Coordinates of C-alpha atoms in Angstrom, one line a residue:
Chain A
A129 CA -124.9 172.0 -21.6
Q130 CA -127.4 169.6 -23.0
S131 CA -128.1 166.0 -22.2
V132 CA -130.5 163.3 -23.5
T133 CA -132.1 160.4 -21.8
Q134 CA -133.6 157.5 -23.8
L135 CA -135.5 155.6 -21.2
D136 CA -135.7 152.3 -23.0
S137 CA -132.6 150.6 -24.3
Q138 CA -134.6 147.9 -26.1
V139 CA -138.2 147.8 -27.4
P140 CA -139.6 144.6 -28.9
V141 CA -142.9 144.9 -30.8
F142 CA -144.9 142.8 -33.2
E143 CA -145.3 143.8 -36.8
E144 CA -148.2 146.2 -37.4
A145 CA -148.3 147.2 -33.7
P146 CA -147.9 150.9 -32.7
V147 CA -144.7 152.0 -31.1
E148 CA -143.4 154.9 -29.0
L149 CA -139.7 155.5 -28.3
R150 CA -139.2 157.8 -25.4
C151 CA -136.8 160.7 -25.2
N152 CA -136.3 163.3 -22.5
Y153 CA -133.7 166.1 -22.6
S154 CA -132.2 168.6 -20.3
S155 CA -131.0 172.1 -21.3
S156 CA -130.6 175.5 -19.8
V157 CA -131.4 177.1 -23.1
S158 CA -134.0 176.5 -25.9
V159 CA -133.2 173.6 -28.0
Y160 CA -133.5 172.0 -31.4
L161 CA -134.4 168.2 -31.4
F162 CA -133.6 165.4 -33.7
W163 CA -134.2 161.7 -34.2
Y164 CA -131.7 159.7 -36.1
V165 CA -131.9 156.0 -37.2
Q166 CA -129.2 153.5 -37.7
Y167 CA -130.2 150.4 -39.7
P168 CA -128.0 147.3 -39.4
N169 CA -124.7 147.8 -41.2
Q170 CA -125.6 151.4 -42.2
G171 CA -124.6 154.9 -41.1
L172 CA -126.9 157.1 -39.1
Q173 CA -129.6 159.0 -41.0
L174 CA -132.0 161.7 -40.0
L175 CA -135.6 160.7 -39.4
L176 CA -137.0 164.0 -38.4
K177 CA -136.2 167.3 -36.6
Y178 CA -138.0 170.0 -34.6
L179 CA -136.7 173.5 -35.0
S180 CA -139.7 175.7 -34.4
G181 CA -143.4 176.0 -35.1
S182 CA -145.8 173.1 -34.8
T183 CA -144.8 170.7 -32.0
L184 CA -145.9 167.7 -34.0
V185 CA -143.2 166.8 -36.6
K186 CA -143.5 164.3 -39.3
G187 CA -140.6 162.4 -40.7
I188 CA -139.6 159.7 -43.2
N189 CA -141.1 156.2 -43.2
G190 CA -144.3 157.2 -41.3
F191 CA -142.6 158.3 -38.1
E192 CA -143.6 161.4 -36.2
A193 CA -142.6 163.0 -32.9
E194 CA -144.1 165.6 -30.6
F195 CA -142.1 168.2 -28.8
N196 CA -143.4 168.9 -25.3
K197 CA -141.6 171.8 -23.7
S198 CA -143.2 171.5 -20.3
Q199 CA -142.2 167.8 -20.0
T200 CA -138.9 168.3 -21.9
S201 CA -139.7 165.4 -24.1
F202 CA -139.6 164.5 -27.7
H203 CA -141.1 161.0 -28.1
L204 CA -141.0 159.2 -31.4
R205 CA -144.1 157.3 -32.6
K206 CA -145.3 155.2 -35.4
P207 CA -148.9 153.8 -35.6
S208 CA -148.0 150.6 -37.4
V209 CA -144.4 149.2 -37.6
H210 CA -142.9 147.0 -40.2
I211 CA -140.1 144.4 -40.0
S212 CA -137.9 146.9 -41.9
D213 CA -138.2 149.4 -39.0
T214 CA -135.9 147.1 -37.0
A215 CA -133.0 149.5 -36.2
E216 CA -131.4 151.6 -33.5
Y217 CA -133.0 155.0 -32.9
F218 CA -131.1 157.9 -31.4
C219 CA -132.6 161.1 -30.0
A220 CA -130.3 164.2 -30.2
V221 CA -130.4 167.8 -29.0
K222 CA -128.6 171.0 -29.9
G223 CA -128.8 174.2 -27.9
Q224 CA -129.9 177.3 -29.7
G225 CA -127.5 180.1 -30.2
G226 CA -124.4 178.2 -29.2
S227 CA -122.2 175.5 -30.5
E228 CA -123.2 173.3 -33.4
K229 CA -122.5 170.3 -31.2
L230 CA -125.3 167.7 -31.4
V231 CA -125.6 165.6 -28.2
F232 CA -127.0 162.1 -28.6
G233 CA -128.8 159.8 -26.3
K234 CA -127.6 156.2 -25.8
G235 CA -130.1 154.8 -28.3
T236 CA -133.1 152.5 -28.3
K237 CA -132.9 149.2 -30.2
L238 CA -136.3 148.6 -31.8
T239 CA -136.9 145.0 -32.9
V240 CA -140.0 144.3 -34.9
N241 CA -141.0 140.6 -34.8
P242 CA -143.4 138.9 -37.3
Chain B
G142 CA -118.6 161.4 -53.9
A143 CA -122.1 160.2 -53.1
G144 CA -121.7 160.1 -49.4
V145 CA -119.3 160.6 -46.5
S146 CA -116.4 158.2 -46.9
Q147 CA -114.2 157.0 -44.0
T148 CA -111.0 155.1 -44.2
P149 CA -110.0 152.6 -43.1
S150 CA -113.2 150.8 -42.2
N151 CA -111.3 148.8 -39.6
K152 CA -108.0 149.5 -37.9
V153 CA -106.2 147.2 -35.4
T154 CA -103.3 148.6 -33.6
E155 CA -101.2 148.0 -30.5
K156 CA -101.3 150.0 -27.3
G157 CA -99.0 153.0 -27.5
K158 CA -99.1 153.3 -31.3
Y159 CA -100.2 156.3 -33.4
V160 CA -103.2 156.1 -35.7
E161 CA -104.8 158.4 -38.3
L162 CA -108.4 158.1 -39.3
R163 CA -109.5 159.8 -42.5
C164 CA -112.9 161.4 -43.5
D165 CA -113.9 162.5 -46.9
P166 CA -117.1 164.6 -46.5
I167 CA -119.7 165.3 -49.1
S168 CA -118.5 167.9 -51.6
G169 CA -119.6 171.4 -50.7
H170 CA -120.3 170.6 -47.1
T171 CA -118.7 173.2 -44.9
A172 CA -119.4 171.6 -41.5
L173 CA -117.6 168.4 -40.5
Y174 CA -118.0 166.5 -37.2
W175 CA -116.2 163.7 -35.5
Y176 CA -118.0 161.4 -33.0
R177 CA -116.9 158.3 -31.1
Q178 CA -119.4 155.5 -30.5
S179 CA -118.6 152.8 -27.9
L180 CA -120.5 149.6 -27.7
G181 CA -124.1 150.1 -26.4
Q182 CA -123.7 153.9 -26.4
G183 CA -124.8 156.8 -28.5
P184 CA -122.4 158.8 -30.6
E185 CA -120.2 161.0 -28.3
F186 CA -119.2 164.4 -29.8
L187 CA -115.5 165.0 -30.3
I188 CA -114.9 168.0 -32.5
Y189 CA -116.7 170.2 -35.1
F190 CA -115.1 172.1 -38.0
Q191 CA -116.6 175.0 -39.9
G192 CA -114.4 175.3 -42.9
T193 CA -110.8 174.8 -42.0
G194 CA -111.1 175.8 -38.4
A195 CA -112.1 173.8 -35.4
A196 CA -115.1 175.7 -34.1
D197 CA -115.7 173.4 -31.1
D198 CA -113.2 170.8 -29.8
S199 CA -114.6 170.5 -26.4
G200 CA -115.3 166.8 -26.8
L201 CA -111.7 165.7 -27.4
P202 CA -111.0 163.6 -24.3
N203 CA -107.3 164.6 -23.9
D204 CA -104.3 165.9 -25.7
R205 CA -103.6 162.6 -27.3
F206 CA -106.5 163.4 -29.7
F207 CA -106.1 165.9 -32.5
A208 CA -107.9 166.6 -35.7
V209 CA -107.2 168.7 -38.8
R210 CA -109.0 169.9 -41.9
P211 CA -106.4 171.9 -43.7
E212 CA -108.2 172.7 -46.9
G213 CA -111.7 172.7 -45.6
S214 CA -112.6 169.3 -47.1
V215 CA -110.9 166.1 -46.0
S216 CA -110.3 165.7 -42.3
T217 CA -107.9 163.5 -40.3
L218 CA -108.4 162.4 -36.7
K219 CA -105.1 161.6 -35.1
I220 CA -104.6 159.6 -31.9
Q221 CA -101.2 159.4 -30.2
R222 CA -100.1 156.7 -27.8
T223 CA -103.3 154.8 -28.2
E224 CA -104.9 153.1 -25.2
R225 CA -107.2 150.1 -25.0
G226 CA -110.0 152.5 -23.9
D227 CA -109.7 154.3 -27.2
S228 CA -111.3 151.2 -28.9
A229 CA -114.6 152.3 -30.5
V230 CA -116.2 153.2 -33.8
Y231 CA -115.2 156.7 -34.9
L232 CA -117.9 158.4 -36.9
C233 CA -117.5 161.3 -39.2
A234 CA -120.4 163.4 -40.4
S235 CA -120.8 166.4 -42.7
S236 CA -123.5 169.0 -43.4
L237 CA -124.2 172.3 -45.0
G238 CA -124.2 173.8 -41.6
G239 CA -126.9 175.4 -39.4
N240 CA -129.6 172.9 -38.7
E241 CA -129.2 171.0 -41.9
K242 CA -129.1 167.3 -41.4
L243 CA -125.9 165.5 -40.8
F244 CA -124.8 162.9 -43.2
F245 CA -122.8 160.2 -41.5
G246 CA -120.2 157.9 -42.8
S247 CA -120.1 154.2 -41.9
G248 CA -117.3 154.7 -39.4
T249 CA -113.9 153.4 -38.6
Q250 CA -113.8 150.5 -36.1
L251 CA -110.6 151.1 -34.1
S252 CA -109.4 148.2 -32.0
V253 CA -106.4 148.8 -29.6
L254 CA -104.9 145.5 -28.5

């Protein structure tokens, strides 16, 4: 079984500041990792995913994440945030070779202030 | 359609009643998922369909919950004898399968009074 821990439930930042949203996972097998974003009054949408290869993954809207197997982490970063990045961000994990079940963390609410 | 459609968007019912929640996936998507999201929580997996069959229903909380996808397209989540604890947003998602991204609907907000 897999589980995801998002260490920060809320992250307030000022516009143009850098941000890091933390995600740690637990799994007895190798995993695939994902970040989804939920903008206000919208459905969840995929930001980026790690399947294999380079551990640094780039996604939409200038976000990137780095897979660290030894630390079982997949932190999300953006060097300079905009007001429009205000949303809830969910980290998710899927075990390789098993069910297609995607397990989500509890989410981090990012609020970008002017 | 352009995206995943869920109906109704809101459903208010009384404790003990039966409800059905509908999901219309993106045309051609063989994989369909149901999740439940309670306030302040992430989406919680309920069931996954590959085609018409439920490939993984390990997330269904008890036998009051049941889901079908008879023709491999539209899916219905059925909840019998609803309880106040069933109140949540029920999300549906579809994909082409494998590690292709999930496309989520806007959800059905279920309120059990």
